[in-house]
CSV table of C-alpha atoms in Angstrom, one decimal:
chain,number,residue,atom,x,y,z
A,1,MET,CA,0.2,-0.3,0.1
A,2,ARG,CA,1.3,3.5,-1.0
A,3,LEU,CA,0.7,6.9,1.3
A,4,GLU,CA,0.5,9.8,-0.7
A,5,ASN,CA,0.3,13.6,0.9
A,6,LEU,CA,-1.3,15.4,-1.4
A,7,TRP,CA,-0.7,18.8,0.6
A,8,PHE,CA,1.7,20.3,-1.6
A,9,LEU,CA,0.5,18.7,-5.0
A,10,CYS,CA,-3.0,20.8,-5.2
A,11,ILE,CA,-3.9,24.4,-5.4
A,12,LEU,CA,-7.3,24.8,-3.7
A,13,PHE,CA,-9.8,26.9,-4.7
A,14,TYR,CA,-12.3,27.7,-1.3
A,15,SER,CA,-15.3,29.3,-1.5
A,16,CYS,CA,-18.6,29.8,0.6
A,17,GLN,CA,-22.0,29.9,0.7
A,18,THR,CA,-24.9,31.3,3.3
A,19,GLU,CA,-28.3,29.7,2.5
A,20,SER,CA,-29.7,32.6,4.4
A,21,GLY,CA,-33.3,31.9,3.2
A,22,PHE,CA,-35.1,29.9,0.8
A,23,SER,CA,-38.4,29.4,-1.3
A,24,GLY,CA,-40.7,27.3,-2.9
A,25,ASP,CA,-43.0,24.7,-1.0
A,26,ILE,CA,-42.9,21.4,-0.4
A,27,THR,CA,-45.4,18.8,0.1
A,28,ILE,CA,-44.5,15.7,2.5
A,29,ASP,CA,-47.5,12.9,2.6
A,30,VAL,CA,-47.3,10.2,5.4
A,31,GLY,CA,-48.7,7.3,4.5
A,32,SER,CA,-50.5,4.4,6.7
A,33,LYS,CA,-48.5,2.0,8.9
A,34,ARG,CA,-47.4,-1.0,7.0
A,35,LYS,CA,-46.1,-4.2,8.9
A,36,ALA,CA,-43.9,-7.1,7.3
A,37,TYR,CA,-42.9,-10.3,8.6
A,38,ILE,CA,-39.1,-10.8,9.2
A,39,GLY,CA,-39.1,-13.5,11.9
A,40,GLN,CA,-38.4,-16.3,9.1
A,41,VAL,CA,-34.5,-15.4,9.1
A,42,GLY,CA,-34.1,-14.7,12.5
A,43,LEU,CA,-34.2,-10.8,13.1
A,44,SER,CA,-36.2,-8.8,15.8
A,45,SER,CA,-37.4,-5.6,15.3
A,46,ASN,CA,-36.8,-4.6,19.1
A,47,LEU,CA,-33.5,-4.4,18.0
A,48,PRO,CA,-31.4,-1.9,16.0
A,49,PHE,CA,-31.1,-2.5,12.3
A,50,PRO,CA,-28.0,-5.3,11.3
A,51,LYS,CA,-24.9,-3.8,9.4
A,52,SER,CA,-26.4,-3.2,5.9
A,53,THR,CA,-25.3,-2.1,2.4
A,54,ASN,CA,-26.5,1.1,1.3
A,55,PRO,CA,-30.0,0.5,-0.9
A,56,ASN,CA,-30.1,0.8,-4.6
A,57,ASP,CA,-32.8,2.8,-6.4
A,58,VAL,CA,-35.4,0.4,-5.7
A,59,GLY,CA,-34.7,-0.1,-2.6
A,60,ASP,CA,-32.9,-3.7,-2.7
A,61,PHE,CA,-29.9,-4.0,-0.1
A,62,LEU,CA,-27.8,-6.8,2.0
A,63,ILE,CA,-28.0,-7.1,5.5
A,64,PHE,CA,-25.9,-9.0,8.1
A,65,ASN,CA,-27.8,-11.0,10.4
A,66,PRO,CA,-25.6,-11.0,13.8
A,67,TYR,CA,-27.8,-14.1,14.8
A,68,SER,CA,-27.6,-16.3,12.0
A,69,LYS,CA,-24.2,-14.9,10.7
A,70,PHE,CA,-25.6,-14.9,7.2
A,71,ILE,CA,-25.9,-12.0,4.5
A,72,ASP,CA,-29.2,-12.0,4.0
A,73,SER,CA,-31.0,-10.0,0.9
A,74,VAL,CA,-34.0,-7.4,1.4
A,75,SER,CA,-36.1,-6.4,-1.4
A,76,PHE,CA,-39.5,-4.7,-2.0
A,77,LYS,CA,-41.9,-6.6,-4.2
A,78,ASN,CA,-45.6,-5.5,-4.1
A,79,GLU,CA,-44.8,-2.5,-1.7
A,80,GLU,CA,-43.9,-5.4,0.8
A,81,ILE,CA,-40.6,-6.1,2.3
A,82,LYS,CA,-39.2,-9.4,1.7
A,83,ILE,CA,-36.0,-11.0,3.1
A,84,PHE,CA,-34.2,-13.8,1.7
A,85,GLN,CA,-31.3,-16.1,3.3
A,86,GLY,CA,-27.8,-15.7,1.7
A,87,PHE,CA,-24.3,-16.9,2.6
A,88,PHE,CA,-22.8,-17.7,5.9
A,89,LEU,CA,-19.9,-15.8,7.0
A,90,GLU,CA,-17.1,-17.6,8.8
A,91,GLU,CA,-16.0,-16.8,12.2
A,92,GLU,CA,-13.0,-19.0,12.5
A,93,GLY,CA,-10.9,-20.3,9.7
A,94,PRO,CA,-9.1,-19.3,7.0
A,95,GLU,CA,-11.9,-17.7,5.4
A,96,ALA,CA,-13.1,-15.8,8.7
A,97,ILE,CA,-13.6,-12.2,8.2
A,98,GLY,CA,-13.6,-10.8,11.6
A,99,GLU,CA,-15.4,-7.9,13.3
A,100,PHE,CA,-15.9,-4.9,10.9
A,101,ASN,CA,-18.2,-1.9,10.9
A,102,PHE,CA,-19.8,-1.9,7.5
A,103,PHE,CA,-19.5,-3.8,4.1
A,104,LEU,CA,-20.2,-3.2,0.3
A,105,GLY,CA,-20.0,-5.2,-3.1
A,106,SER,CA,-17.6,-4.5,-5.5
A,107,SER,CA,-16.1,-6.2,-8.2
A,108,LEU,CA,-13.4,-7.9,-6.6
A,109,GLY,CA,-16.4,-9.3,-3.9
A,110,PHE,CA,-17.7,-8.0,-0.6
A,111,VAL,CA,-15.5,-5.5,1.2
A,112,PHE,CA,-15.7,-5.4,5.3
A,113,VAL,CA,-14.2,-2.5,6.5
A,114,GLY,CA,-13.1,-2.5,9.9
A,115,ASN,CA,-11.5,-0.3,12.9
A,116,ARG,CA,-7.8,-1.2,11.5
A,117,SER,CA,-8.1,-2.8,8.4
A,118,ILE,CA,-9.7,-3.5,5.1
A,119,VAL,CA,-10.7,-7.3,4.1
A,120,ILE,CA,-11.9,-8.1,0.7
A,121,LYS,CA,-13.8,-11.8,0.1
A,122,ASP,CA,-14.0,-13.5,-3.2
A,123,LEU,CA,-17.1,-15.2,-3.1
A,124,LYS,CA,-16.1,-17.7,-5.8
A,125,SER,CA,-13.0,-18.9,-4.4
A,126,GLY,CA,-13.5,-17.9,-0.6
A,127,GLU,CA,-10.2,-16.3,-0.9
A,128,ILE,CA,-9.4,-13.6,1.6
A,129,LYS,CA,-7.1,-10.5,1.5
A,130,LYS,CA,-6.6,-8.2,4.2
A,131,VAL,CA,-5.5,-4.5,4.2
A,132,LYS,CA,-4.3,-2.7,7.2
A,133,PHE,CA,-4.7,0.6,7.3
A,134,SER,CA,-0.8,2.6,6.8
A,135,SER,CA,0.4,4.1,10.1
A,136,ASP,CA,2.1,6.6,8.3
A,137,ILE,CA,-1.3,8.6,7.6
A,138,PHE,CA,-0.4,10.6,10.7
A,139,GLY,CA,3.3,9.8,10.8
A,140,GLU,CA,5.7,7.1,12.3
A,141,LYS,CA,4.0,7.1,15.8
A,142,SER,CA,0.7,6.7,15.9
A,143,ASP,CA,-2.2,4.3,16.5
A,144,THR,CA,-5.0,4.3,13.0
A,145,PHE,CA,-8.7,3.9,13.8
A,146,LEU,CA,-11.5,3.8,11.7
A,147,PRO,CA,-14.9,4.2,13.9
A,148,GLY,CA,-17.7,3.0,13.3
A,149,SER,CA,-21.1,4.5,12.3
A,150,VAL,CA,-20.9,8.6,13.1
A,151,SER,CA,-24.3,8.5,14.8
A,152,PHE,CA,-25.9,5.4,16.6
A,153,LEU,CA,-29.4,7.5,15.8
A,154,LEU,CA,-29.0,9.0,12.0
A,155,ASP,CA,-26.4,7.4,10.7
A,156,HIS,CA,-27.1,3.7,9.2
A,157,PHE,CA,-25.8,2.7,6.2
A,158,PHE,CA,-21.8,3.7,4.6
A,159,LYS,CA,-22.6,6.0,1.7
A,160,GLY,CA,-18.8,6.7,0.8
A,161,PHE,CA,-18.3,4.6,-2.1
A,162,ASP,CA,-17.6,5.8,-5.7
A,163,ALA,CA,-18.8,2.6,-7.6
A,164,LYS,CA,-17.6,3.3,-10.9
A,165,LYS,CA,-14.0,4.2,-10.0
A,166,GLU,CA,-14.2,1.7,-6.7
A,167,ASN,CA,-12.8,4.0,-4.4
A,168,LEU,CA,-13.6,4.2,-0.5
A,169,TYR,CA,-13.9,7.7,1.0
A,170,PHE,CA,-13.8,7.6,4.8
A,171,PHE,CA,-12.1,9.2,8.2
A,172,VAL,CA,-9.8,8.0,10.3
A,173,GLN,CA,-8.5,9.4,13.5
A,174,ASN,CA,-4.9,9.0,15.5
A,175,MET,CA,-6.0,7.6,18.8
A,176,VAL,CA,-3.1,9.1,20.4
A,177,SER,CA,-3.5,12.8,19.3
A,178,GLY,CA,-7.0,13.1,18.4
A,179,GLU,CA,-6.0,14.3,14.9
A,180,VAL,CA,-8.6,13.2,11.9
A,181,ALA,CA,-8.0,12.6,8.1
A,182,LEU,CA,-9.9,12.2,5.2
A,183,CYS,CA,-8.8,9.2,3.3
A,184,LYS,CA,-9.5,7.7,-0.2
A,185,PHE,CA,-8.5,3.5,-0.3
A,186,ASN,CA,-9.3,2.5,-4.2
A,187,ILE,CA,-10.1,-1.6,-3.9
A,188,ILE,CA,-8.5,-2.3,-7.3
A,189,THR,CA,-5.0,-1.0,-6.6
A,190,GLU,CA,-5.3,-1.0,-2.8
A,191,GLU,CA,-4.0,2.5,-2.8
A,192,LEU,CA,-4.9,4.6,0.1
A,193,ILE,CA,-3.9,8.6,0.0
A,194,ARG,CA,-4.8,11.5,2.3
A,195,LEU,CA,-6.7,13.7,0.7
A,196,PRO,CA,-6.2,17.5,2.1
A,197,ASP,CA,-8.7,18.9,4.7
A,198,PHE,CA,-12.0,20.4,2.9
A,199,PHE,CA,-13.3,19.6,6.7
A,200,ASP,CA,-13.5,22.3,9.5
A,201,VAL,CA,-10.7,21.6,11.6
A,202,ASP,CA,-11.5,23.5,14.3
A,203,MET,CA,-14.8,22.5,14.9
A,204,VAL,CA,-13.9,18.9,14.9
A,205,SER,CA,-11.6,19.3,17.5
A,206,LYS,CA,-14.3,21.2,19.3
A,207,ASN,CA,-16.6,18.6,19.2
A,208,GLU,CA,-14.2,15.6,20.6
A,209,ASN,CA,-15.7,13.7,23.2
A,210,ILE,CA,-12.7,11.5,24.3
A,211,TYR,CA,-12.7,10.2,28.2
A,212,ARG,CA,-9.2,8.8,28.9
A,213,ASN,CA,-9.2,8.1,32.8
A,214,GLN,CA,-9.6,4.8,34.0
A,215,LEU,CA,-12.4,3.6,31.3
A,216,TYR,CA,-11.6,4.5,27.7
A,217,ILE,CA,-15.0,6.2,26.3
A,218,MET,CA,-15.2,7.9,22.8
A,219,LYS,CA,-18.1,9.7,21.0
A,220,ASN,CA,-17.7,9.4,17.3
A,221,ASN,CA,-17.2,13.4,16.3
A,222,LEU,CA,-16.1,12.7,12.7
A,223,PRO,CA,-17.9,14.0,9.7
A,224,TYR,CA,-20.2,12.2,7.7
A,225,VAL,CA,-19.3,10.9,4.2
A,226,PHE,CA,-22.0,10.7,1.0
A,227,TYR,CA,-20.7,10.2,-2.5
A,228,TYR,CA,-23.1,10.6,-5.0
A,229,ASP,CA,-22.7,11.2,-8.8
A,230,GLU,CA,-19.2,12.3,-8.9
A,231,LYS,CA,-19.6,14.8,-5.8
A,232,LEU,CA,-18.2,14.3,-2.2
A,233,ILE,CA,-20.4,15.5,0.5
A,234,LEU,CA,-19.2,16.2,3.6
A,235,SER,CA,-21.3,17.0,7.0
A,236,TYR,CA,-21.4,16.9,10.7
A,237,SER,CA,-23.7,15.7,13.6
A,238,TYR,CA,-23.4,18.8,15.5
A,239,SER,CA,-23.4,21.6,12.7
A,240,ASN,CA,-25.4,22.6,9.9
A,241,GLU,CA,-22.8,23.1,7.7
A,242,ILE,CA,-22.1,21.1,4.6
A,243,VAL,CA,-18.9,20.6,2.5
A,244,VAL,CA,-18.9,19.7,-1.0
A,245,VAL,CA,-15.8,18.4,-3.2
A,246,ASN,CA,-15.0,18.1,-6.3
A,247,PRO,CA,-12.9,14.6,-5.8
A,248,GLU,CA,-11.0,15.0,-8.9
A,249,SER,CA,-10.1,18.7,-9.0
A,250,LEU,CA,-10.0,19.0,-4.8
A,251,ASN,CA,-11.8,22.3,-5.8
A,252,PHE,CA,-14.8,22.8,-2.9
A,253,LEU,CA,-17.4,24.8,-1.5
A,254,THR,CA,-18.7,25.0,2.0
A,255,LYS,CA,-22.2,25.9,2.2
A,256,TYR,CA,-24.4,27.1,5.7
A,257,PHE,CA,-28.2,26.7,5.8
A,258,ASP,CA,-30.1,28.5,8.6
A,259,SER,CA,-33.5,26.8,9.7
A,260,LYS,CA,-36.6,28.5,11.4
A,261,LEU,CA,-37.3,24.9,13.3
A,262,PHE,CA,-33.7,23.9,14.8
A,263,PRO,CA,-30.6,25.5,16.1
A,264,ASN,CA,-27.7,25.8,13.4
A,265,GLU,CA,-25.1,24.0,15.8
A,266,LYS,CA,-24.8,22.0,19.1
A,267,SER,CA,-24.3,24.3,21.7
A,268,THR,CA,-20.9,25.1,23.4
A,269,HIS,CA,-19.2,21.4,24.4
A,270,GLN,CA,-17.2,21.7,27.4
A,271,LYS,CA,-14.1,19.3,26.9
A,272,LEU,CA,-13.4,16.2,28.9
A,273,ARG,CA,-10.8,16.4,31.4
A,274,ASP,CA,-9.0,13.7,32.5
A,275,ASP,CA,-9.6,14.4,36.1
A,276,MET,CA,-13.2,14.3,35.6
A,277,ASP,CA,-15.1,11.2,38.0
A,278,PHE,CA,-17.0,8.8,35.1
A,279,PHE,CA,-20.4,10.2,36.5
A,280,GLU,CA,-19.9,13.6,35.5
A,281,ALA,CA,-17.5,13.0,31.7
A,282,ASN,CA,-20.9,10.7,30.8
A,283,GLN,CA,-22.8,13.3,32.0
A,284,THR,CA,-21.1,15.9,29.9
A,285,MET,CA,-20.9,13.5,26.8
A,286,ASP,CA,-24.7,13.0,27.3
A,287,GLU,CA,-25.4,16.9,27.3
A,288,TRP,CA,-23.5,17.0,24.1
A,289,ASP,CA,-25.2,13.8,22.2
A,290,PHE,CA,-28.8,14.7,23.1
A,291,ASP,CA,-28.8,18.2,21.7
A,292,VAL,CA,-29.8,18.9,18.1
A,293,SER,CA,-28.3,16.5,15.8
A,294,PHE,CA,-28.2,16.3,12.4
A,295,GLY,CA,-27.8,13.7,10.2
A,296,ASN,CA,-26.3,12.6,7.0
A,297,LEU,CA,-27.8,13.2,3.4
A,298,GLU,CA,-29.7,10.6,1.6
A,299,LYS,CA,-30.9,11.4,-2.2
A,300,LEU,CA,-34.4,11.8,-2.8
A,301,PRO,CA,-36.3,9.7,-5.4
A,302,ASN,CA,-36.8,10.2,-8.9
A,303,ASN,CA,-33.3,12.5,-9.1
A,304,LYS,CA,-35.2,15.3,-7.1
A,305,GLY,CA,-32.7,16.3,-5.2
A,306,PHE,CA,-31.2,15.7,-1.6
A,307,CYS,CA,-32.8,15.2,2.1
A,308,ARG,CA,-31.5,14.6,5.8
A,309,LEU,CA,-33.1,14.4,8.9
A,310,ILE,CA,-32.5,16.5,11.9
A,311,ARG,CA,-33.4,15.0,15.6
A,312,GLY,CA,-34.3,17.9,17.8
A,313,ALA,CA,-32.5,18.6,21.5
A,314,THR,CA,-33.6,16.6,24.5
A,315,LEU,CA,-31.9,18.4,26.9
A,316,GLY,CA,-33.8,18.4,30.2
A,317,GLU,CA,-36.8,16.3,28.5
A,318,ASP,CA,-37.9,13.0,27.7
A,319,LYS,CA,-34.9,11.8,25.5
A,320,LYS,CA,-36.7,9.3,24.1
A,321,ASN,CA,-39.2,11.2,22.2
A,322,PRO,CA,-37.1,13.8,20.3
A,323,GLU,CA,-38.9,15.9,17.5
A,324,ILE,CA,-37.4,14.8,13.8
A,325,PHE,CA,-37.3,17.2,11.3
A,326,ILE,CA,-36.5,17.1,7.7
A,327,GLU,CA,-34.4,19.3,5.3
A,328,ILE,CA,-35.3,19.3,1.7
A,329,PHE,CA,-32.3,20.0,-0.9
A,330,ASP,CA,-32.5,20.3,-4.8
A,331,ASN,CA,-29.7,18.5,-7.0
A,332,GLU,CA,-27.5,21.8,-6.7
A,333,LEU,CA,-27.8,21.5,-2.7
A,334,LYS,CA,-30.1,24.4,-2.5
A,335,LYS,CA,-32.1,24.3,0.4
A,336,VAL,CA,-35.7,24.0,-0.9
A,337,GLY,CA,-37.8,23.4,2.7
A,338,GLU,CA,-37.7,21.7,5.9
A,339,ALA,CA,-40.7,20.2,8.1
A,340,ASN,CA,-41.6,19.0,11.6
A,341,LEU,CA,-42.1,15.4,11.0
A,342,THR,CA,-43.1,14.3,14.1
A,343,ASN,CA,-45.8,16.9,13.8
A,344,MET,CA,-47.2,14.9,11.2
A,345,GLN,CA,-46.6,11.6,12.8
A,346,PRO,CA,-45.2,10.8,16.1
A,347,ASP,CA,-44.1,7.4,15.1
A,348,LEU,CA,-41.6,8.2,12.8
A,349,SER,CA,-38.2,7.2,13.7
A,350,THR,CA,-34.9,8.3,12.8
A,351,PHE,CA,-34.2,5.3,10.6
A,352,PHE,CA,-34.8,5.8,6.7
A,353,PHE,CA,-34.0,5.2,3.3
A,354,ALA,CA,-35.0,6.3,-0.3
A,355,VAL,CA,-37.0,3.1,-1.6
A,356,GLU,CA,-38.4,3.7,-5.5
A,357,ARG,CA,-40.4,6.9,-5.3
A,358,ARG,CA,-40.6,7.2,-1.4
A,359,LEU,CA,-38.8,7.2,1.6
A,360,PHE,CA,-39.2,4.2,3.8
A,361,PHE,CA,-39.6,5.2,7.8
A,362,LYS,CA,-39.1,2.8,10.3
A,363,ALA,CA,-42.1,2.8,13.0
A,364,LYS,CA,-40.8,3.7,16.7
A,365,GLU,CA,-43.4,1.4,18.3
A,366,GLN,CA,-42.4,-2.2,17.5
A,367,PRO,CA,-44.7,-4.1,20.0
A,368,ASP,CA,-44.0,-7.5,17.9
A,369,GLU,CA,-40.5,-8.5,17.8
A,370,ASN,CA,-41.5,-10.8,14.2
A,371,TYR,CA,-42.9,-7.9,12.6
A,372,LEU,CA,-41.4,-4.8,11.3
A,373,ASN,CA,-43.6,-2.0,11.6
A,374,TYR,CA,-42.8,1.2,8.6
A,375,TYR,CA,-44.2,4.0,7.0
A,376,PHE,CA,-43.8,5.5,3.5
A,377,VAL,CA,-42.9,9.2,3.1
A,378,GLU,CA,-43.5,11.0,0.0
A,379,VAL,CA,-41.8,14.1,-0.6
A,380,ASP,CA,-42.2,16.8,-3.7
A,381,PHE,CA,-41.4,20.2,-4.6
């Protein structure tokens, strides 16, 4: 693997744009509650959604069933969810994958990305190839680490994959210094490149949540990554800021968006001190976690544009029932509207994805673990 530092190779053209307002009408229709039987493959509606590939345009995707250790396929037929058992992932032996944060399909087979390495598995031959993250990303003395989901509540799929060029885009962190780096990994060549800091380094550092006393506790403060149509879009769970990057020219544009429904960022965050006791450190992290939180972008069906969810603050309130908002953007990432989804249907959770002409939302209330309750939501403007 070769590490190539691009800092001195590129001249970056930086600009910034503030969306001080927006015009246009949006229409949001929430359908009636639906139910799908998922017990036949051993899944439970009461537990978090398992590790999954990002759904395609018709909503088909793969999930890793943590109980059966199978990678199963999910599809929508006649407006119903169908789940079919797939292939078994070995836990031991030469074909074992090990622990991983997310997986996806490529021309070489399945790619499993863990905290410290990438494993490529050829499904036909069973051959396993393991590529470790280079320690040179942060210099000679570093502990390079790729955390899992940015937000347990708002980040369910890995969206940083350029399927045409087979490039993965993701953030890694130096667990010693806390330094963050955006990287590109090509599955074919196994080349790992550190990209320039398009993101707001100071803001990422300000929102660091690492407690290093007797216990090591960390809440992920890395930016989201979203790749679509030759655009690399970076955003944050703690700010309304979005950075649009051209991965080829390395030109980028930073955009900000005002809202009348929710704050533009989390309130001031207190850094965790090593002399804090566990109770104080945990309380400080909860205050940060339960403040307003922004989700990763999602493309709208029918090439309409993009959207993202915002989880309202629940400080001093019932943390189980935050308000959920949606922001709508056109294809040029200009904000065209926003809405309070909780006012429309209080049973909508933050787990959602695009399927055909609608958005799929998992219901909050799941009274029967063998059946998955969900809604379809249509957005137009």
